[in-house]
Short mmCIF file of C-alpha atoms and ligand atoms in Angstrom, two decimals:
data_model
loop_
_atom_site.label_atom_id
_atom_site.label_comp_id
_atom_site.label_asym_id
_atom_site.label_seq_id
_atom_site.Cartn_x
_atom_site.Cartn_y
_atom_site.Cartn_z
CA UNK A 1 27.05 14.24 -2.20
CA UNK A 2 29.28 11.01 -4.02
CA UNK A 3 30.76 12.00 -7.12
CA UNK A 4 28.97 15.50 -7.54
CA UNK A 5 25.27 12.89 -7.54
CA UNK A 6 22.94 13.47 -4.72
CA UNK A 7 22.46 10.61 -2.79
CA UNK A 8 18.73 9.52 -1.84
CA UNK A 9 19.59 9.91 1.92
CA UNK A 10 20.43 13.35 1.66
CA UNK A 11 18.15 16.39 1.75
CA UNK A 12 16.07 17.10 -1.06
CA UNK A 13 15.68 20.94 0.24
CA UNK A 14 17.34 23.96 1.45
CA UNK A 15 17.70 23.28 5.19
CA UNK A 16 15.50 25.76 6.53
CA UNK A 17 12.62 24.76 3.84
CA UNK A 18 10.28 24.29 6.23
CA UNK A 19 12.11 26.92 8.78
CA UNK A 20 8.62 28.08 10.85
CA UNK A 21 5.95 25.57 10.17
CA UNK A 22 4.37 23.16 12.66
CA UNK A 23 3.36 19.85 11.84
CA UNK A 24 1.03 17.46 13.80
CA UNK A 25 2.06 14.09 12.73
CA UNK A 26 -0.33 11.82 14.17
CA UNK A 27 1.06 8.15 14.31
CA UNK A 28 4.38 10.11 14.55
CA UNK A 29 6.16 7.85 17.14
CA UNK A 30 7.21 5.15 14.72
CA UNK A 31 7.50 3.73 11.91
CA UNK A 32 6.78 6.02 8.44
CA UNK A 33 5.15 9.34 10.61
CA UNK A 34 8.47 9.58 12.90
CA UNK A 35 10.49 9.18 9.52
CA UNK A 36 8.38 12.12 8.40
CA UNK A 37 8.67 13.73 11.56
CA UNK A 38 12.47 13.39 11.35
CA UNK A 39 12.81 14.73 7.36
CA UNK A 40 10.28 17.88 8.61
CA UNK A 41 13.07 18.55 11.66
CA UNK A 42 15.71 18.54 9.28
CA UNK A 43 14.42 21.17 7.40
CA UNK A 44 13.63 23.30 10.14
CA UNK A 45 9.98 22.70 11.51
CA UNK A 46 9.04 21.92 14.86
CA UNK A 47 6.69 18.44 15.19
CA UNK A 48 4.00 17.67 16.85
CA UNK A 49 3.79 13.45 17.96
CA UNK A 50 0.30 12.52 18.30
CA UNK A 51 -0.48 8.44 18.82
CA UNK A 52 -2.09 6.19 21.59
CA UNK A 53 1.14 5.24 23.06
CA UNK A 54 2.42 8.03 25.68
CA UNK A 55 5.99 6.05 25.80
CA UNK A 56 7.16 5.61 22.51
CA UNK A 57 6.23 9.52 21.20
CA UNK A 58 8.14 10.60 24.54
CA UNK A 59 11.01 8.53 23.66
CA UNK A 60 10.66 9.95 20.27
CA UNK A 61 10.36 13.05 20.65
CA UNK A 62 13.83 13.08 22.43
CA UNK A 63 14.97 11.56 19.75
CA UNK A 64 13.96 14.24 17.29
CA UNK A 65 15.92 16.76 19.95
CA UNK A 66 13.49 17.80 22.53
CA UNK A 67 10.56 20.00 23.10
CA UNK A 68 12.86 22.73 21.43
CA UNK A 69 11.67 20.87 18.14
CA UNK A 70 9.48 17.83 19.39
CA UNK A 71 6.69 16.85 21.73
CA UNK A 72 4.51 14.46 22.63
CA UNK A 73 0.61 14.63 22.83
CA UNK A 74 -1.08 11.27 23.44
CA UNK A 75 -4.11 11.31 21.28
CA UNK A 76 -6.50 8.40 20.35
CA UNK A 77 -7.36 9.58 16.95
CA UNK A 78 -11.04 8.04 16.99
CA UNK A 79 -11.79 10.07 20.44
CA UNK A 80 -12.89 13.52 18.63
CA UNK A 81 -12.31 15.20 22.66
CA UNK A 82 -8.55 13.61 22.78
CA UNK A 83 -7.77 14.97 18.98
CA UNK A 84 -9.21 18.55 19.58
CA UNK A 85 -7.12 18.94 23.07
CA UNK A 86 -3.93 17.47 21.07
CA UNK A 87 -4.04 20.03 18.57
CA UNK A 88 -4.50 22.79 21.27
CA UNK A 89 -1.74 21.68 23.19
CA UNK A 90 0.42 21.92 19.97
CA UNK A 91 -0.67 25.37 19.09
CA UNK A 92 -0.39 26.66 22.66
CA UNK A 93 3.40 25.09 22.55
CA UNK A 94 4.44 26.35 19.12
CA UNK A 95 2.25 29.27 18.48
CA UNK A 96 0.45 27.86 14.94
CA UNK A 97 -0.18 25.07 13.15
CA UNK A 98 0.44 24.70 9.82
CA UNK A 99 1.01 21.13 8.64
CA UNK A 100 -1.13 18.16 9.26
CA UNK A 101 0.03 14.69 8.52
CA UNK A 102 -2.77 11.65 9.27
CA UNK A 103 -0.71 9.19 9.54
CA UNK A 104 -1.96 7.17 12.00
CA UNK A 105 -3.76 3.64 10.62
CA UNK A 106 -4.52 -0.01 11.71
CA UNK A 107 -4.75 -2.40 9.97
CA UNK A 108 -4.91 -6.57 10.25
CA UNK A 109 -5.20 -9.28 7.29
CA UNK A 110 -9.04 -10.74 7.69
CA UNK A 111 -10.94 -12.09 5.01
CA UNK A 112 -14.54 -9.88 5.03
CA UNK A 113 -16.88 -12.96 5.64
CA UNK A 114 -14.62 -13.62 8.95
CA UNK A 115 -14.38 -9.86 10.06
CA UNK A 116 -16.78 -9.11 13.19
CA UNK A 117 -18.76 -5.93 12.80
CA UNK A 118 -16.43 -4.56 15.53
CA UNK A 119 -13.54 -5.50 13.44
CA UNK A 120 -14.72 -3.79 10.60
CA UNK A 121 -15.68 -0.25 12.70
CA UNK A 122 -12.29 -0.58 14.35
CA UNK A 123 -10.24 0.15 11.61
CA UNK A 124 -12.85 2.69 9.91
CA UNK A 125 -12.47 4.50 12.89
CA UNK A 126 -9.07 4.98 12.97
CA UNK A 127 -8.35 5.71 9.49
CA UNK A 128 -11.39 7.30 8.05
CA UNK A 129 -13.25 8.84 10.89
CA UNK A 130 -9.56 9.06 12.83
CA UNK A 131 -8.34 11.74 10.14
CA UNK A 132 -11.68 13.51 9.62
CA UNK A 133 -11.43 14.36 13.42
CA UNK A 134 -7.68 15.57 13.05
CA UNK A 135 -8.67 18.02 10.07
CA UNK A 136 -11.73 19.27 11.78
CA UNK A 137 -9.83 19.89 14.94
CA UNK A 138 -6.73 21.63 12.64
CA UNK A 139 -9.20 23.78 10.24
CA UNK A 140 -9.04 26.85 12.79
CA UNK A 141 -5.75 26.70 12.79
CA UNK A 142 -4.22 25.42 9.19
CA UNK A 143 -6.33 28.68 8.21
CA UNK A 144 -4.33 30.89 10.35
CA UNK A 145 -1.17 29.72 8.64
CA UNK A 146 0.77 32.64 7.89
CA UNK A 147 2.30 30.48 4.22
CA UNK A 148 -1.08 28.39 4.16
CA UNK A 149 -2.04 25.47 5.91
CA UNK A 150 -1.64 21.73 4.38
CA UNK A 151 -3.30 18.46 5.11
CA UNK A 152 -1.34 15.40 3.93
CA UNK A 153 -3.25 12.16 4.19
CA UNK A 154 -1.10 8.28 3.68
CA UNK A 155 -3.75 6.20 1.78
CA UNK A 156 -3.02 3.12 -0.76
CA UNK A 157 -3.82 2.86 -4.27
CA UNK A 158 -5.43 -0.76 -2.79
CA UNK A 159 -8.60 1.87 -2.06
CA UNK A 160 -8.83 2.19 -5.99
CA UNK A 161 -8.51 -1.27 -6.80
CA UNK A 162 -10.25 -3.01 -3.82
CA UNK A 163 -8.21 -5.31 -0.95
CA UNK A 164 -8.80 -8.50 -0.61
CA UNK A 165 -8.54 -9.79 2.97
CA UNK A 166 -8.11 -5.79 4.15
CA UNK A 167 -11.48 -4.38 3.11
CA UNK A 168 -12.03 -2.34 6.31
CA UNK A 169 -8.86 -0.97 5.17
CA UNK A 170 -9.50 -0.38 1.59
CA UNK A 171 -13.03 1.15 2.19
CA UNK A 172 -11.48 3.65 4.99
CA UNK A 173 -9.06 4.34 2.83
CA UNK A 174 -10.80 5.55 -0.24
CA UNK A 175 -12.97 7.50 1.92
CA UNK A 176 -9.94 9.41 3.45
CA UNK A 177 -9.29 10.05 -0.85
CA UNK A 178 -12.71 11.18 -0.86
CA UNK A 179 -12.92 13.46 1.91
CA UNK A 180 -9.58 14.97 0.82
CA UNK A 181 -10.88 16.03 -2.82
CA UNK A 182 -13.56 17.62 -0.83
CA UNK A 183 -11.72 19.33 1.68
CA UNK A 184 -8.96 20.47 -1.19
CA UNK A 185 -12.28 22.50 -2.78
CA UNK A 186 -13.99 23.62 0.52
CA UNK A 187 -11.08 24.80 2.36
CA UNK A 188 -9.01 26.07 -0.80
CA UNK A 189 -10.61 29.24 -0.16
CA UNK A 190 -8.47 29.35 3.59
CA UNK A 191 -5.09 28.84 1.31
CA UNK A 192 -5.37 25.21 2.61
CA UNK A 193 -3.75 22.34 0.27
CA UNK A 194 -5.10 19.44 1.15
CA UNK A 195 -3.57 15.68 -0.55
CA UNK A 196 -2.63 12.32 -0.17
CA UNK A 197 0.33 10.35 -0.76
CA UNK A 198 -0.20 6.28 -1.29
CA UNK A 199 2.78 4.16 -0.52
CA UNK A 200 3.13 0.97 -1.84
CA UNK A 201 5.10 -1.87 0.22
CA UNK A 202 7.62 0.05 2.56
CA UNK A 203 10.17 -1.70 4.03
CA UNK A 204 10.70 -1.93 8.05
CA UNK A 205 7.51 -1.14 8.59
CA UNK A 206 4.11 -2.35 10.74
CA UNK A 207 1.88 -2.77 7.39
CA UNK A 208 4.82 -5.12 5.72
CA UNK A 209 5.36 -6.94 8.89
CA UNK A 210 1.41 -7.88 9.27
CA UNK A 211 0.42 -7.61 6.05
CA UNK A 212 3.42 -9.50 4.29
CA UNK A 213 6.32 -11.09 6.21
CA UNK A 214 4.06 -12.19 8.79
CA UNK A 215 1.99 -14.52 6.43
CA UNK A 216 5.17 -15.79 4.22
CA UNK A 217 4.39 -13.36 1.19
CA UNK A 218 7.18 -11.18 1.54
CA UNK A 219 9.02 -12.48 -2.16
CA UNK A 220 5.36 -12.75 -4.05
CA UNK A 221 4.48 -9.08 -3.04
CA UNK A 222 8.42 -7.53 -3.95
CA UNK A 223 7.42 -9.29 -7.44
CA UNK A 224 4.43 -7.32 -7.86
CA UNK A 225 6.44 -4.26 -8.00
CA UNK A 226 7.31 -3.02 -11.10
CA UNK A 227 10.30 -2.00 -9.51
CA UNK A 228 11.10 -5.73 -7.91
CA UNK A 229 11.82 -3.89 -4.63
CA UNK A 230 10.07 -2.59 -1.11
CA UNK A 231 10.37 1.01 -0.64
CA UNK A 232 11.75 2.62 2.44
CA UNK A 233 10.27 5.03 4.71
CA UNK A 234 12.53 7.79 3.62
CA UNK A 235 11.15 7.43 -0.16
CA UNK A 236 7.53 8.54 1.71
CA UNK A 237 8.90 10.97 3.75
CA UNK A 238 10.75 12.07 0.78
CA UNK A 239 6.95 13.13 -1.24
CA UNK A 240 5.58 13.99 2.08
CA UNK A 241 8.79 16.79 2.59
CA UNK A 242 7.32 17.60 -1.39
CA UNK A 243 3.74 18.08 -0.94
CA UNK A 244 4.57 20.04 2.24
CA UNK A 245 6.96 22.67 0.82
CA UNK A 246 6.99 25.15 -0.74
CA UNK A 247 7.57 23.84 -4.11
CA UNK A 248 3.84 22.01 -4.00
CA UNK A 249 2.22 25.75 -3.66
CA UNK A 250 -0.12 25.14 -6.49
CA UNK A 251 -0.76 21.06 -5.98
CA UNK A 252 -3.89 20.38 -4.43
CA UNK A 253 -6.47 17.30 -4.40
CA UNK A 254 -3.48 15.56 -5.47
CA UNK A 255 -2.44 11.43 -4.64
CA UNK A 256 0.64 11.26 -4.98
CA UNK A 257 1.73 7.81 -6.00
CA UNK A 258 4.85 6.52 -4.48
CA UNK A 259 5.02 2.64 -4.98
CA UNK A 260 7.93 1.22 -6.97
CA UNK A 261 4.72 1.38 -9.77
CA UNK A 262 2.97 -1.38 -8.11
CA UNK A 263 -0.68 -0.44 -9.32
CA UNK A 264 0.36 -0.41 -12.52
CA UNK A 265 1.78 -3.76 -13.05
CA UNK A 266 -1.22 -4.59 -10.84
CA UNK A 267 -3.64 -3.98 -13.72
CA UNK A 268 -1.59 -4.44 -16.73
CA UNK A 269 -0.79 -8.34 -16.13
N1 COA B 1 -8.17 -10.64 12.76
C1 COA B 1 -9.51 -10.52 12.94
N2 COA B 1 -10.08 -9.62 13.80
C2 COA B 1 -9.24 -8.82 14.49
C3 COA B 1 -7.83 -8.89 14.34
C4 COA B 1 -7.30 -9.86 13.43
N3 COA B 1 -5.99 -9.99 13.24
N4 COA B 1 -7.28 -7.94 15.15
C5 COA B 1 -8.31 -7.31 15.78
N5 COA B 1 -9.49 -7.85 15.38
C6 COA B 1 -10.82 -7.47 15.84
C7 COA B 1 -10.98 -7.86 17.31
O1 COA B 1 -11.30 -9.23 17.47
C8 COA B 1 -12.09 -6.91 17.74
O2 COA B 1 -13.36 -7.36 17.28
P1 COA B 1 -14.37 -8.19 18.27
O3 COA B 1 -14.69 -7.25 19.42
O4 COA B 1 -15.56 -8.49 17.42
O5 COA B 1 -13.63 -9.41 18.70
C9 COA B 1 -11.82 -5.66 16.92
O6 COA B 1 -10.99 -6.07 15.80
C10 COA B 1 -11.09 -4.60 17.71
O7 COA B 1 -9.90 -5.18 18.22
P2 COA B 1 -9.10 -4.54 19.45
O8 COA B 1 -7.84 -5.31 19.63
O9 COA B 1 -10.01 -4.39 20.62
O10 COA B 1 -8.82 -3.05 18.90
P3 COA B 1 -7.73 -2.02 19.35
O11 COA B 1 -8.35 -0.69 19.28
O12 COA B 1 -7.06 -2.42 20.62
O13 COA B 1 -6.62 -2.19 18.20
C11 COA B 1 -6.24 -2.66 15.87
C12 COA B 1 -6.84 -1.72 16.90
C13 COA B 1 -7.06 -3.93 15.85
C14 COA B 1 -6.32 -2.01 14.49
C15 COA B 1 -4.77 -3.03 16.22
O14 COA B 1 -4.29 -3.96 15.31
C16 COA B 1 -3.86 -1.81 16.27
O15 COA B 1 -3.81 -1.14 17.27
N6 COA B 1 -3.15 -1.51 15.18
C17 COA B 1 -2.28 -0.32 15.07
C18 COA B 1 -1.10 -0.56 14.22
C19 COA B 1 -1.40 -1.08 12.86
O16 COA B 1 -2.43 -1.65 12.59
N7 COA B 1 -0.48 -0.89 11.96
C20 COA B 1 -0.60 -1.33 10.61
C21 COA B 1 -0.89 -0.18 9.73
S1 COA B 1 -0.80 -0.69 8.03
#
């Protein structure tokens, strides 16, 4: 707290806001899903790391303080097998599972007419088929939830709009939108909210690094913000902390928008 204001770094929530819950982040050993990870330990729930690479969760996990709070379950998200015997792991450690975060995405700059076919399934499997496999795997499970379950899925308003040079991306990503809506109708009858958040350019992150820095359009893409600025991974964790407490009880089939209003100036100029 400076000058009686609340700082963005501090805790939106009551401490033990999440006091309880389990959440299976997958992606969760860096970047924005071990920023979530972190804002969900804060606040009381134990975290689930699911990813490809054994290492870095481990090392995260630590991090986060341990398998009191924290472990690790290597999971390749497109291997349906690897995914279901994550999520038992998880429930077998913690005793429930109540949060789902799909996190987990890849992603490379390609114009489409230069993308192989195995290109293209590569990154639909990951991020489309990828988090259909998590919330099939977690549906058993997120119903048991004592407060209700909730899905939260990271997706890009570039879904809406189309993405040049990332259509693989684009495509899996508007089907992760659509699968969502669905699921927020089937499986609202189980007390399980199911949304989306869509980030726009995050700072110190994978996707900015590939996507942007990498090819020298850093400056051009911080202009297409309405904002004039990247966002940081704490602004995402920040709607994902939201959406996951209890405050979003009633929000449901919901994308919530969180980039600096880059869509907007997007279509307006
Ligand atoms: N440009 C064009 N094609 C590319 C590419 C690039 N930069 N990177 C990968 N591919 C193609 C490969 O050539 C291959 O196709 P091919 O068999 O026809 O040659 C296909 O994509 C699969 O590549 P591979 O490296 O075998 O896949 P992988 O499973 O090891 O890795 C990726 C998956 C490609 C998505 C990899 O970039 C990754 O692991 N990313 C995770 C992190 C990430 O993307 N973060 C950003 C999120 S915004």
């Amino acid at each position: 707290m400076m000058n009686g204001k609340l700082a963005h770094d501090e805790p939106m929530l009551p401490a033990d806001t999440l006091r309880g819950q389990v959440a299976f982040i997958t992606g969760g050993g860096t970047g924005l899903g071990l920023e979530i990870a972190s804002q969900f330990v804060k606040l009381g729930a134990r975290v689930v790391l699911a990813s490809r690479n054994a290492e870095r969760l481990e090392a995260a996990a630590k991090d986060l303080g341990g398998s009191d709070v924290a472990i690790a379950c290597p999971a390749d998200v497109r291997n349906y097998p690897e995914v279901r015997n994550a999520v038992e792991i998880a429930v077998k450690r913690f005793g429930s599972l109540d949060i789902l975060v799909n996190n987990a995405a890849g992603n490379f700059f390609c114009p489409t007419a230069e993308l192989s076919p195995n290109g293209w399934r590569t990154v639909v499997d990951i991020d489309l088929n990828g988090t259909f496999h998590c919330c099939h795997a977690a549906y058993e499970f997120l119903k048991r939830s004592k407060d209700g379950g909730n899905i939260i899925s990271i997706i890009t308003m570039n879904a809406l709009s189309g993405w040049p040079g990332a259509a693989h991306a684009a495509a899996a990503k508007a089907g992760i939108l659509s699968l969502s809506r669905t699921l927020a109708v089937e499986w609202g009858p189980d007390n399980i909210r199911v949304n989306t958040i869509s980030p726009g350019p995050i700072a110190d992150t994978e996707g900015v690094r590939r996507l942007y820095e990498e090819r020298a359009r850093a400056d051009l893409e911080r202009r297409r913000v309405a904002l004039g600025r990247f966002g940081s991974k704490r602004d995402v964790a920040n709607a994902a902390v939201y959406l996951a407490s209890p405050f979003a009880n009633y929000v449901t089939g919901e994308n919530l928008v969180v980039d600096g209003g880059r869509w907007l100036k997007f279509v307006t100029q």
